[in-house]
CSV table of C-alpha atoms and ligand atoms in Angstrom, one decimal:
chain,number,residue,atom,x,y,z
A,278,MET,CA,36.0,14.6,5.2
A,279,SER,CA,33.3,13.5,7.7
A,280,ALA,CA,29.9,12.2,6.6
A,281,ASP,CA,26.5,13.8,7.2
A,282,ILE,CA,24.9,10.4,7.1
A,283,GLY,CA,25.9,6.8,6.7
A,284,LEU,CA,24.1,4.0,4.8
A,285,ILE,CA,24.4,0.3,5.4
A,286,GLY,CA,23.1,-2.1,2.7
A,287,LEU,CA,24.2,-1.5,-0.9
A,288,ALA,CA,21.5,-3.3,-2.8
A,289,VAL,CA,19.9,-1.2,-5.6
A,290,MET,CA,17.6,0.9,-3.3
A,291,GLY,CA,20.6,1.6,-0.9
A,292,GLU,CA,22.9,2.6,-3.7
A,293,ASN,CA,20.4,4.9,-5.3
A,294,LEU,CA,19.5,6.6,-2.0
A,295,VAL,CA,23.2,7.3,-1.5
A,296,LEU,CA,23.6,8.8,-5.0
A,297,ASN,CA,20.5,10.9,-4.4
A,298,MET,CA,21.8,12.2,-1.0
A,299,GLU,CA,25.2,13.0,-2.6
A,300,LYS,CA,23.5,14.8,-5.5
A,301,ASN,CA,21.8,17.0,-2.9
A,302,GLY,CA,25.1,18.0,-1.3
A,303,PHE,CA,25.4,15.5,1.6
A,304,VAL,CA,28.5,13.5,2.3
A,305,VAL,CA,27.6,9.8,2.7
A,306,ALA,CA,29.6,7.0,4.3
A,307,VAL,CA,28.7,3.5,3.1
A,308,PHE,CA,29.1,-0.1,4.4
A,309,ASN,CA,27.9,-3.5,3.2
A,310,ARG,CA,28.2,-6.9,4.7
A,311,THR,CA,29.7,-8.2,1.5
A,312,LEU,CA,32.7,-5.9,1.3
A,313,SER,CA,33.3,-6.3,-2.4
A,314,LYS,CA,30.1,-4.4,-3.0
A,315,VAL,CA,31.5,-1.3,-1.2
A,316,ASP,CA,34.5,-1.3,-3.5
A,317,ASP,CA,32.5,-2.0,-6.6
A,318,PHE,CA,30.2,1.0,-5.7
A,319,VAL,CA,32.9,3.6,-4.7
A,320,ASN,CA,35.0,2.6,-7.8
A,321,GLY,CA,32.0,2.4,-10.0
A,322,ARG,CA,28.7,4.4,-9.8
A,323,ALA,CA,30.1,6.6,-6.9
A,324,LYS,CA,33.5,7.2,-8.4
A,325,GLY,CA,34.6,10.9,-7.9
A,326,LEU,CA,31.6,11.6,-5.6
A,327,LYS,CA,31.5,12.6,-1.9
A,328,VAL,CA,30.9,9.0,-0.9
A,329,ILE,CA,33.2,7.3,1.7
A,330,GLY,CA,33.6,3.6,1.4
A,331,THR,CA,34.3,1.7,4.6
A,332,HIS,CA,35.4,-1.9,5.4
A,333,SER,CA,34.2,-2.4,9.0
A,334,LEU,CA,31.4,-1.0,11.1
A,335,GLU,CA,34.0,0.6,13.4
A,336,GLU,CA,35.5,2.5,10.4
A,337,PHE,CA,31.9,3.3,9.2
A,338,VAL,CA,30.8,4.8,12.5
A,339,SER,CA,34.1,6.8,12.9
A,340,LYS,CA,33.4,8.7,9.7
A,341,LEU,CA,30.0,10.1,10.8
A,342,LYS,CA,29.3,13.6,12.2
A,343,LYS,CA,27.5,13.7,15.6
A,344,PRO,CA,24.7,13.0,16.3
A,345,ARG,CA,25.4,10.1,14.0
A,346,ARG,CA,22.7,9.3,11.5
A,347,VAL,CA,22.8,5.7,10.3
A,348,MET,CA,20.4,4.6,7.6
A,349,VAL,CA,20.0,0.8,7.3
A,350,MET,CA,18.7,-0.5,4.0
A,351,VAL,CA,18.9,-4.3,4.5
A,352,ARG,CA,16.4,-7.1,4.1
A,353,ALA,CA,13.5,-6.7,6.6
A,354,GLY,CA,13.4,-9.1,9.6
A,355,ASP,CA,16.3,-10.5,11.5
A,356,ALA,CA,19.0,-8.7,9.5
A,357,VAL,CA,17.8,-5.4,10.9
A,358,ASP,CA,18.0,-6.6,14.5
A,359,LYS,CA,21.5,-8.0,13.8
A,360,ILE,CA,22.8,-4.8,12.4
A,361,ILE,CA,21.3,-2.8,15.3
A,362,GLU,CA,22.9,-5.2,17.7
A,363,MET,CA,26.3,-4.7,16.1
A,364,LEU,CA,25.9,-1.0,15.9
A,365,LEU,CA,24.9,-0.4,19.5
A,366,PRO,CA,28.3,-0.8,21.2
A,367,LEU,CA,29.7,1.6,18.6
A,368,LEU,CA,27.1,4.4,18.9
A,369,SER,CA,26.5,7.0,21.7
A,370,LYS,CA,23.5,8.5,23.3
A,371,GLY,CA,21.6,10.8,20.9
A,372,ASP,CA,22.7,8.9,17.8
A,373,ILE,CA,20.0,7.9,15.3
A,374,ILE,CA,19.4,4.6,13.5
A,375,ILE,CA,16.9,4.8,10.6
A,376,ASP,CA,15.5,1.6,9.1
A,377,GLY,CA,14.5,2.4,5.5
A,378,GLY,CA,13.4,-1.2,4.6
A,379,ASN,CA,9.9,-2.6,4.5
A,380,SER,CA,9.8,-3.7,8.2
A,381,TYR,CA,6.7,-4.8,9.9
A,382,PHE,CA,5.4,-1.9,11.9
A,383,GLU,CA,5.2,-3.9,15.2
A,384,ASP,CA,8.9,-4.6,14.9
A,385,THR,CA,9.5,-0.9,14.4
A,386,THR,CA,7.5,0.0,17.5
A,387,ARG,CA,9.5,-2.6,19.5
A,388,ARG,CA,12.9,-1.3,18.1
A,389,THR,CA,11.9,2.3,18.9
A,390,LYS,CA,11.2,1.4,22.5
A,391,GLU,CA,14.4,-0.6,22.9
A,392,LEU,CA,16.6,2.1,21.4
A,393,GLU,CA,14.9,4.9,23.3
A,394,ALA,CA,15.5,2.9,26.6
A,395,LYS,CA,19.2,3.1,25.7
A,396,GLY,CA,19.1,6.8,25.1
A,397,MET,CA,19.2,6.5,21.3
A,398,MET,CA,16.8,7.4,18.7
A,399,PHE,CA,15.1,5.1,16.1
A,400,VAL,CA,13.2,5.9,13.0
A,401,GLY,CA,11.3,3.5,10.8
A,402,ALA,CA,11.0,5.1,7.4
A,403,GLY,CA,8.9,3.7,4.6
A,404,VAL,CA,10.5,4.5,1.3
A,405,SER,CA,8.5,4.2,-1.9
A,406,GLY,CA,9.3,4.8,-5.5
A,407,GLY,CA,11.3,1.8,-6.6
A,408,GLU,CA,14.9,2.2,-7.8
A,409,GLU,CA,14.1,5.2,-10.0
A,410,GLY,CA,12.4,7.0,-7.1
A,411,ALA,CA,15.2,6.3,-4.7
A,412,LEU,CA,17.6,7.9,-7.2
A,413,ASN,CA,15.6,10.9,-8.3
A,414,GLY,CA,13.1,11.5,-5.5
A,415,PRO,CA,11.2,8.9,-3.5
A,416,SER,CA,8.2,9.3,-1.1
A,417,ILE,CA,9.5,8.9,2.4
A,418,MET,CA,7.3,8.1,5.4
A,419,PRO,CA,9.3,8.4,8.7
A,420,GLY,CA,8.0,7.6,12.2
A,421,GLY,CA,9.6,6.7,15.5
A,422,THR,CA,11.5,8.9,18.0
A,423,LYS,CA,10.1,12.4,17.3
A,424,GLY,CA,13.4,14.0,18.4
A,425,ALA,CA,15.1,12.5,15.4
A,426,TRP,CA,13.1,14.5,12.9
A,427,LYS,CA,14.9,17.8,13.3
A,428,GLU,CA,18.2,15.9,12.6
A,429,ILE,CA,17.1,13.9,9.6
A,430,GLY,CA,14.3,16.0,8.2
A,431,PRO,CA,16.5,18.4,6.2
A,432,ILE,CA,18.3,15.4,4.5
A,433,PHE,CA,15.0,13.4,3.8
A,434,GLN,CA,13.1,16.4,2.6
A,435,ALA,CA,16.0,17.4,0.3
A,436,ILE,CA,16.1,14.0,-1.4
A,437,ALA,CA,12.3,13.4,-1.5
A,438,ALA,CA,10.1,13.9,-4.5
A,439,LYS,CA,8.4,17.4,-4.7
A,440,VAL,CA,4.8,18.2,-5.6
A,441,LYS,CA,3.3,21.6,-6.5
A,442,GLU,CA,5.6,24.4,-5.6
A,443,GLY,CA,8.3,22.2,-4.1
A,444,VAL,CA,6.3,20.5,-1.3
A,445,PRO,CA,8.4,17.5,-0.3
A,446,CYS,CA,6.8,14.1,-0.3
A,447,CYS,CA,8.2,13.5,3.2
A,448,GLU,CA,6.7,14.6,6.5
A,449,TRP,CA,6.9,13.3,10.0
A,450,VAL,CA,4.2,10.6,10.4
A,451,GLY,CA,4.1,9.8,14.1
A,452,ASP,CA,5.5,7.7,17.0
A,453,GLY,CA,6.7,4.1,17.0
A,454,GLY,CA,5.8,2.2,13.9
A,455,ALA,CA,3.6,4.9,12.4
A,456,GLY,CA,5.8,5.5,9.4
A,457,HIS,CA,6.1,1.9,8.5
A,458,TYR,CA,2.4,1.4,9.0
A,459,VAL,CA,1.6,4.2,6.5
A,460,LYS,CA,4.1,2.6,4.1
A,461,MET,CA,2.4,-0.8,4.6
A,462,VAL,CA,-1.0,0.7,3.8
A,463,HIS,CA,0.5,2.5,0.8
A,464,ASN,CA,1.6,-0.9,-0.5
A,465,GLY,CA,-1.9,-2.4,0.3
A,466,HIS,CA,-3.5,0.2,-1.9
A,467,GLU,CA,-0.9,-0.5,-4.5
A,468,TYR,CA,-2.1,-4.1,-4.5
A,469,SER,CA,-5.7,-3.0,-5.2
A,470,CYS,CA,-4.6,-0.6,-7.9
A,471,CYS,CA,-2.4,-3.2,-9.7
A,472,GLN,CA,-5.2,-5.8,-9.5
A,473,ALA,CA,-7.9,-3.4,-10.6
A,474,ILE,CA,-5.8,-2.4,-13.6
A,475,ALA,CA,-5.1,-6.0,-14.4
A,476,GLU,CA,-8.8,-6.7,-14.3
A,477,ALA,CA,-9.5,-3.8,-16.7
A,478,TYR,CA,-6.8,-5.2,-19.0
A,479,TRP,CA,-8.4,-8.7,-18.9
A,480,VAL,CA,-11.9,-7.3,-19.6
A,481,MET,CA,-10.5,-5.5,-22.7
A,482,LYS,CA,-8.6,-8.6,-23.8
A,483,GLU,CA,-11.1,-11.4,-23.1
A,484,GLY,CA,-14.4,-9.5,-23.3
A,485,LEU,CA,-13.7,-7.0,-26.0
A,486,GLY,CA,-11.0,-8.9,-27.9
A,487,MET,CA,-8.6,-5.9,-28.1
A,488,SER,CA,-5.0,-6.1,-29.2
A,489,ASN,CA,-2.1,-5.1,-27.0
A,490,GLU,CA,-1.5,-1.9,-29.0
A,491,GLU,CA,-5.2,-0.9,-28.7
A,492,MET,CA,-5.2,-1.5,-25.0
A,493,SER,CA,-1.9,0.4,-24.6
A,494,GLY,CA,-3.6,3.3,-26.4
A,495,VAL,CA,-6.6,3.2,-24.1
A,496,PHE,CA,-4.4,3.3,-21.0
A,497,SER,CA,-2.4,6.2,-22.5
A,498,GLU,CA,-5.6,8.1,-23.1
A,499,TRP,CA,-6.9,7.4,-19.6
A,500,ASN,CA,-3.6,8.7,-18.2
A,501,LEU,CA,-4.4,12.1,-19.6
A,502,GLY,CA,-7.6,12.4,-17.5
A,503,LYS,CA,-8.9,11.6,-14.0
A,504,LEU,CA,-7.0,8.3,-13.9
A,505,GLU,CA,-3.6,10.0,-14.4
A,506,SER,CA,-1.2,8.0,-12.3
A,507,TYR,CA,2.2,6.2,-12.4
A,508,LEU,CA,0.6,2.7,-12.6
A,509,ILE,CA,-1.7,3.6,-15.5
A,510,GLU,CA,1.3,5.2,-17.3
A,511,ILE,CA,3.6,2.2,-16.9
A,512,THR,CA,0.7,-0.2,-17.9
A,513,ALA,CA,0.4,1.6,-21.2
A,514,GLN,CA,4.2,1.2,-21.8
A,515,ILE,CA,4.2,-2.4,-20.7
A,516,LEU,CA,1.4,-3.4,-23.1
A,517,SER,CA,3.3,-2.0,-26.1
A,518,LYS,CA,6.7,-3.4,-25.2
A,519,LYS,CA,8.2,-5.8,-27.7
A,520,ASP,CA,11.4,-7.9,-27.4
A,521,GLU,CA,14.2,-8.2,-30.1
A,522,GLN,CA,12.1,-10.8,-32.0
A,523,GLY,CA,9.2,-8.4,-32.2
A,524,THR,CA,7.0,-10.3,-29.7
A,525,TYR,CA,5.0,-8.6,-27.1
A,526,VAL,CA,6.7,-9.2,-23.7
A,527,ILE,CA,3.4,-9.3,-21.8
A,528,ASP,CA,2.2,-12.3,-23.8
A,529,TYR,CA,4.9,-14.6,-22.5
A,530,ILE,CA,5.0,-13.6,-18.9
A,531,LEU,CA,3.6,-16.4,-16.7
A,532,ASP,CA,0.4,-15.4,-14.9
A,533,LYS,CA,1.5,-16.1,-11.3
A,534,ALA,CA,1.8,-13.0,-9.2
A,535,GLY,CA,4.4,-12.9,-6.4
A,536,GLN,CA,4.1,-11.0,-3.1
A,537,LYS,CA,6.5,-10.0,-0.3
A,538,GLY,CA,4.0,-9.5,2.5
A,539,THR,CA,2.9,-5.9,2.8
A,540,GLY,CA,-0.5,-6.5,1.3
A,541,LYS,CA,-1.1,-9.5,3.6
A,542,TRP,CA,0.0,-7.3,6.6
A,543,THR,CA,-2.4,-4.6,5.6
A,544,VAL,CA,-5.3,-7.2,5.6
A,545,MET,CA,-4.1,-8.7,8.9
A,546,SER,CA,-4.2,-5.3,10.5
A,547,ALA,CA,-7.6,-4.5,9.0
A,548,LEU,CA,-9.0,-7.7,10.4
A,549,GLU,CA,-7.4,-6.9,13.8
A,550,LEU,CA,-9.0,-3.4,13.8
A,551,GLY,CA,-12.3,-4.5,12.2
A,552,VAL,CA,-12.0,-2.2,9.2
A,553,PRO,CA,-13.3,-3.4,5.8
A,554,VAL,CA,-10.4,-3.1,3.4
A,555,THR,CA,-12.1,-5.3,0.9
A,556,LEU,CA,-10.3,-4.3,-2.2
A,557,VAL,CA,-6.9,-4.9,-0.8
A,558,SER,CA,-8.0,-8.3,0.6
A,559,GLU,CA,-9.5,-9.3,-2.8
A,560,ALA,CA,-6.2,-8.2,-4.4
A,561,VAL,CA,-4.1,-10.3,-2.0
A,562,PHE,CA,-6.3,-13.3,-2.6
A,563,ALA,CA,-6.3,-12.8,-6.3
A,564,ARG,CA,-2.5,-13.1,-6.2
A,565,CYS,CA,-2.9,-16.3,-4.2
A,566,LEU,CA,-5.4,-17.7,-6.7
A,567,SER,CA,-3.1,-16.7,-9.6
A,568,TYR,CA,-0.3,-18.7,-7.9
A,569,GLN,CA,-2.5,-21.9,-8.0
A,570,LYS,CA,-1.8,-22.2,-11.7
A,571,GLU,CA,-2.1,-26.0,-11.8
A,572,ASP,CA,-5.5,-26.0,-10.1
A,573,ARG,CA,-6.7,-23.3,-12.4
A,574,VAL,CA,-5.6,-25.3,-15.5
A,575,PHE,CA,-7.3,-28.3,-14.1
A,576,ALA,CA,-10.5,-26.5,-13.1
A,577,SER,CA,-10.7,-24.8,-16.5
A,578,ASN,CA,-11.3,-28.3,-18.0
A,579,ILE,CA,-14.1,-29.1,-15.6
A,580,PHE,CA,-16.0,-25.8,-15.4
A,581,THR,CA,-16.4,-24.7,-19.0
A,582,GLY,CA,-18.9,-22.0,-19.5
A,583,PRO,CA,-19.8,-19.2,-19.9
A,584,ARG,CA,-16.8,-17.7,-21.7
A,585,GLU,CA,-17.9,-15.5,-24.5
A,586,PRO,CA,-17.1,-12.0,-25.8
A,587,PHE,CA,-19.3,-9.2,-24.5
A,588,LYS,CA,-22.2,-8.0,-26.7
A,589,VAL,CA,-21.6,-4.3,-26.0
A,590,ASP,CA,-20.9,-1.1,-27.8
A,591,GLN,CA,-17.1,-1.0,-27.4
A,592,LYS,CA,-16.7,2.8,-27.0
A,593,GLN,CA,-19.5,3.1,-24.4
A,594,PHE,CA,-18.2,0.1,-22.6
A,595,LEU,CA,-14.6,1.5,-22.4
A,596,ASN,CA,-16.1,4.6,-20.8
A,597,ASP,CA,-17.8,2.3,-18.3
A,598,LEU,CA,-14.6,0.4,-17.6
A,599,HIS,CA,-12.8,3.7,-17.1
A,600,ASP,CA,-15.4,4.7,-14.5
A,601,SER,CA,-15.2,1.3,-12.8
A,602,LEU,CA,-11.5,1.6,-12.5
A,603,TYR,CA,-11.6,5.1,-11.2
A,604,ALA,CA,-14.3,4.3,-8.7
A,605,SER,CA,-12.3,1.3,-7.5
A,606,PHE,CA,-9.2,3.4,-7.0
A,607,LEU,CA,-11.2,6.0,-4.9
A,608,VAL,CA,-13.0,3.3,-2.8
A,609,SER,CA,-9.8,1.5,-2.1
A,610,CYS,CA,-8.1,4.7,-1.1
A,611,ALA,CA,-11.1,5.6,1.1
A,612,GLN,CA,-10.9,2.2,2.9
A,613,CYS,CA,-7.1,2.6,3.4
A,614,PHE,CA,-7.6,6.0,5.0
A,615,VAL,CA,-10.3,4.6,7.3
A,616,LEU,CA,-7.8,1.9,8.3
A,617,MET,CA,-5.1,4.4,9.0
A,618,GLY,CA,-7.6,6.4,11.1
A,619,ALA,CA,-8.4,3.3,13.2
A,620,ALA,CA,-4.7,2.4,13.6
A,621,GLY,CA,-4.0,6.0,14.6
A,622,SER,CA,-6.6,5.8,17.4
A,623,ARG,CA,-5.5,2.3,18.5
A,624,TYR,CA,-1.8,3.1,18.7
A,625,LYS,CA,-2.2,6.7,19.7
A,626,TRP,CA,-0.4,8.1,16.6
A,627,ASP,CA,-1.2,11.7,15.7
A,628,ILE,CA,-1.2,11.2,12.0
A,629,ASP,CA,-1.8,14.2,9.7
A,630,TYR,CA,-3.8,12.6,6.9
A,631,ALA,CA,-3.5,15.6,4.6
A,632,ALA,CA,0.3,15.2,4.9
A,633,VAL,CA,0.0,11.5,4.1
A,634,ALA,CA,-2.0,12.4,0.9
A,635,HIS,CA,0.9,14.7,-0.1
A,636,MET,CA,3.5,12.1,0.7
A,637,TRP,CA,1.6,9.8,-1.7
A,638,ARG,CA,1.0,12.5,-4.3
A,639,GLY,CA,4.5,12.2,-5.8
A,640,GLY,CA,7.6,9.9,-5.8
A,641,CYS,CA,5.8,6.7,-4.8
A,642,ILE,CA,4.2,3.9,-6.8
A,643,ILE,CA,0.6,4.9,-6.1
A,644,ARG,CA,1.2,8.5,-7.1
A,645,SER,CA,-1.9,9.8,-8.9
A,646,SER,CA,-3.8,13.1,-9.4
A,647,TYR,CA,-6.8,12.1,-7.2
A,648,LEU,CA,-4.4,12.2,-4.2
A,649,GLU,CA,-4.5,16.0,-4.5
A,650,ASN,CA,-8.3,15.8,-3.9
A,651,ILE,CA,-7.6,13.7,-0.8
A,652,PHE,CA,-5.2,16.3,0.4
A,653,GLN,CA,-7.9,18.9,0.0
A,654,ALA,CA,-10.6,16.8,1.7
A,655,PHE,CA,-8.5,16.4,4.8
A,656,GLN,CA,-7.4,20.0,4.8
A,657,LEU,CA,-11.1,21.0,4.8
A,658,ASN,CA,-12.0,18.5,7.5
A,659,PRO,CA,-9.0,16.8,9.3
A,660,ALA,CA,-11.5,14.7,11.3
A,661,LEU,CA,-13.2,13.2,8.2
A,662,SER,CA,-14.2,9.6,9.2
A,663,ASN,CA,-14.5,8.3,5.7
A,664,LEU,CA,-13.3,9.9,2.5
A,665,MET,CA,-16.5,8.7,0.8
A,666,PHE,CA,-18.3,11.4,2.8
A,667,ASP,CA,-16.3,14.2,1.2
A,668,HIS,CA,-18.2,16.0,-1.5
A,669,PHE,CA,-15.6,15.3,-4.2
A,670,PHE,CA,-15.6,11.6,-3.5
A,671,SER,CA,-19.3,11.1,-3.1
A,672,SER,CA,-20.1,13.0,-6.3
A,673,GLU,CA,-17.4,11.3,-8.3
A,674,ILE,CA,-18.4,7.8,-7.2
A,675,GLN,CA,-22.1,8.5,-7.8
A,676,LYS,CA,-21.3,9.6,-11.3
A,677,CYS,CA,-19.3,6.4,-11.9
A,678,SER,CA,-21.8,4.1,-10.5
A,679,PRO,CA,-24.1,3.4,-13.6
A,680,GLY,CA,-21.1,2.4,-15.7
A,681,TRP,CA,-19.6,0.5,-12.8
A,682,ARG,CA,-22.8,-1.6,-12.5
A,683,ARG,CA,-22.8,-2.3,-16.3
A,684,VAL,CA,-19.2,-3.6,-16.1
A,685,VAL,CA,-19.9,-5.8,-13.1
A,686,ALA,CA,-23.1,-7.2,-14.8
A,687,ALA,CA,-21.4,-7.8,-18.2
A,688,THR,CA,-18.4,-9.5,-16.7
A,689,SER,CA,-20.5,-11.7,-14.4
A,690,LYS,CA,-22.7,-12.7,-17.4
A,691,SER,CA,-19.7,-13.6,-19.5
A,692,GLY,CA,-17.6,-15.3,-16.8
A,693,VAL,CA,-14.7,-12.9,-16.5
A,694,ALA,CA,-13.5,-12.5,-12.9
A,695,ILE,CA,-13.0,-8.9,-11.6
A,696,PRO,CA,-12.8,-9.4,-7.8
A,697,VAL,CA,-11.5,-6.0,-6.9
A,698,ILE,CA,-13.7,-3.9,-9.2
A,699,SER,CA,-16.8,-5.9,-8.1
A,700,SER,CA,-16.0,-6.0,-4.4
A,701,GLY,CA,-15.6,-2.2,-4.6
A,702,LEU,CA,-19.2,-1.9,-5.9
A,703,SER,CA,-20.5,-4.2,-3.2
A,704,TYR,CA,-18.8,-2.1,-0.5
A,705,TYR,CA,-20.3,1.0,-2.0
A,706,ASP,CA,-23.8,-0.6,-2.0
A,707,GLY,CA,-23.3,-2.0,1.5
A,708,LEU,CA,-22.1,1.4,2.8
A,709,ARG,CA,-25.0,3.3,1.4
A,710,ALA,CA,-27.6,0.9,2.8
A,711,ALA,CA,-29.1,2.4,5.9
A,712,SER,CA,-30.7,-1.0,6.6
A,713,GLY,CA,-29.0,-4.3,5.8
A,714,PRO,CA,-29.6,-8.0,6.4
A,715,ALA,CA,-27.5,-8.3,9.6
A,716,ASN,CA,-30.7,-8.6,11.6
A,717,LEU,CA,-30.9,-12.2,10.2
A,718,ILE,CA,-27.3,-12.9,11.2
A,719,GLN,CA,-28.1,-11.7,14.7
A,720,ALA,CA,-31.2,-14.0,14.7
A,721,GLN,CA,-29.2,-17.0,13.5
A,722,ARG,CA,-26.5,-16.3,16.2
A,723,ASP,CA,-29.2,-16.0,18.9
A,724,TYR,CA,-30.9,-19.2,17.6
A,725,PHE,CA,-27.8,-21.4,17.6
A,726,GLY,CA,-25.7,-19.9,20.3
A,727,ALA,CA,-28.0,-17.6,22.4
A,728,HIS,CA,-25.7,-14.7,21.5
A,729,THR,CA,-28.5,-12.1,22.0
A,730,TYR,CA,-29.5,-9.1,19.9
A,731,GLU,CA,-30.4,-5.4,20.2
A,732,ARG,CA,-33.8,-4.2,19.0
A,733,LEU,CA,-34.7,-1.4,16.7
A,734,ASP,CA,-37.4,-0.2,19.1
A,735,ARG,CA,-35.3,-0.2,22.3
A,736,ASN,CA,-32.2,1.8,23.5
A,737,ALA,CA,-28.8,0.6,22.3
A,738,GLY,CA,-26.9,-1.5,24.8
A,739,GLN,CA,-30.0,-3.6,25.8
A,740,TYR,CA,-29.7,-7.2,24.8
A,741,PHE,CA,-32.5,-9.6,24.2
A,742,HIS,CA,-32.8,-13.3,23.7
A,743,THR,CA,-35.6,-15.3,22.1
A,744,ASP,CA,-36.4,-18.9,22.8
A,745,TRP,CA,-36.6,-19.8,19.1
A,746,THR,CA,-37.6,-23.4,19.4
A,747,GLY,CA,-39.7,-23.4,22.6
A,748,HIS,CA,-37.2,-25.6,24.4
A,749,GLY,CA,-34.1,-23.5,24.5
A,750,GLY,CA,-34.5,-22.0,27.9
A,751,SER,CA,-33.7,-18.5,28.9
A,752,THR,CA,-29.9,-18.8,29.5
A,753,HIS,CA,-27.9,-16.7,27.0
A,754,SER,CA,-24.3,-16.0,26.4
A,755,GLN,CA,-22.7,-12.6,27.1
A,756,ALA,CA,-22.8,-10.0,24.3
A,757,TYR,CA,-19.4,-8.7,23.2
A,758,ASN,CA,-17.7,-7.8,19.9
A,759,ILE,CA,-14.1,-8.6,18.9
B,116,ATR,P1,17.6,-7.5,-2.7
B,116,ATR,O1,17.1,-6.2,-2.1
B,116,ATR,O2,18.4,-7.3,-4.0
B,116,ATR,O3,16.6,-8.6,-2.8
B,116,ATR,P2,18.7,-8.7,-0.3
B,116,ATR,O4,19.2,-10.0,-0.3
B,116,ATR,O5,17.3,-8.4,0.3
B,116,ATR,O6,18.8,-8.0,-1.7
B,116,ATR,O7,19.7,-7.8,0.5
B,116,ATR,C1,19.6,-6.4,0.6
B,116,ATR,C2,20.8,-5.8,1.4
B,116,ATR,O8,20.6,-6.4,2.7
B,116,ATR,C3,22.1,-6.2,0.9
B,116,ATR,O9,23.0,-5.1,1.1
B,116,ATR,C4,22.5,-7.4,1.8
B,116,ATR,O10,23.9,-7.5,2.0
B,116,ATR,P3,24.9,-8.5,1.1
B,116,ATR,O11,25.2,-7.7,-0.1
B,116,ATR,O12,26.0,-8.8,2.0
B,116,ATR,O13,24.0,-9.7,0.8
B,116,ATR,C5,21.9,-6.9,3.1
B,116,ATR,N1,21.7,-8.0,4.1
B,116,ATR,C6,20.8,-9.0,4.0
B,116,ATR,N2,20.9,-9.8,5.1
B,116,ATR,C7,21.8,-9.2,5.9
B,116,ATR,C8,22.4,-9.5,7.2
B,116,ATR,N3,21.9,-10.6,7.9
B,116,ATR,N4,23.3,-8.7,7.7
B,116,ATR,C9,23.7,-7.7,7.0
B,116,ATR,N5,23.3,-7.3,5.8
B,116,ATR,C10,22.3,-8.1,5.2
């Protein structure tokens, strides 16, 4: 029996992907650095299945049909380079290595070039959906050597989640690191959504004094409407979960959020490309602040007020909170698509944004019903520069804005921090302001550094300098933007 594909790295995601492939009719060879895990797997979860356990990379490679397809599911970073290095002498021209971990997209671009120079093909595939998704249908975002797609596409599309009438949540994304880039931005948006939901929870708990069961009920109800999404669904379940002693689990979890880097990478790339992804960055920094628990405990004794329940009509306020959360989801998603557009132009990736919306519609952590509207927006206008200009988005956000403002006002008055929800509103107000205060920034820059400015009454590209103090002289620095 020879294998259609091989997988290296039998941690939980790797194992579940193997079982998913096998369930879909593919024979899979497996290898893991710690060999006992191979035996445990083939004699345990994979017992009786078309899974071939191997005890060396030589044996692993010898079991694969040509062109060989090797999926690597190991820890991102050096481990991926090490595995590639060890595989290279064993593989032939035309073989394919697929990195399914959360690798940094620049690493994927480099590896693609290095392997292509050796006549091989490399694919960086973002895989989302957690362990459950890996087993039953993840969202897969592959990019790299285009020629690999016809060889791996049938396997990936078979194991991926499906939306509508069987559309797989897996399409070719683009060259080099495009697949891992899209996965990185997916995770960035996930940071915004998790944080915005956590803020809504905190507003209900601190501001409205609601119980866990009541909050769980609200999230369950929201999940039946426009907010329908995996993260809202699991939040409802989390809030009502009790342990054996009958205590709510949520109440004893330490309030320090961890992170593995994809949110930070999204913000780093946004800064590099000059695209405001303000909700993701607030979400990343909110996790950083959550981590400074000792400082927060200390500060809570110095800065005491205000900290009072809201004086609002609860039913009306919950509607407003719903609208704030929904608007924040939409704005974060719009910002993320603008970012991917900028990256696509910078790195010359021909990304199909409607296909990205479909890849995110099912299987993955950010799956939600509004992604169908994003798909439709890009189908209607593939060159859409900002989703906020699509009719669906603009009308939904405008409808949400009165409630959104009431939530930001009430929380600010009562001292409850909602950095993602409030920065979403600031972005919206900043975007819809044809005139803003940046004239003053330009004046300050010209005052202290002779950085020059353009004028409203002259053509763009002409730069002026004012001698603000009367003794600054006429020398000015060159105008340029990073
Ligand atoms: P987890 O995903 O549970 O956090 P991990 O430590 O990140 O686990 O490792 C995931 C997979 O990467 C494992 O299969 C691991 O192999 P071991 O079972 O032998 O630990 C694999 N892995 C990590 N570093 C590796 C390396 N340098 N070379 C080969 N495989 C490696």
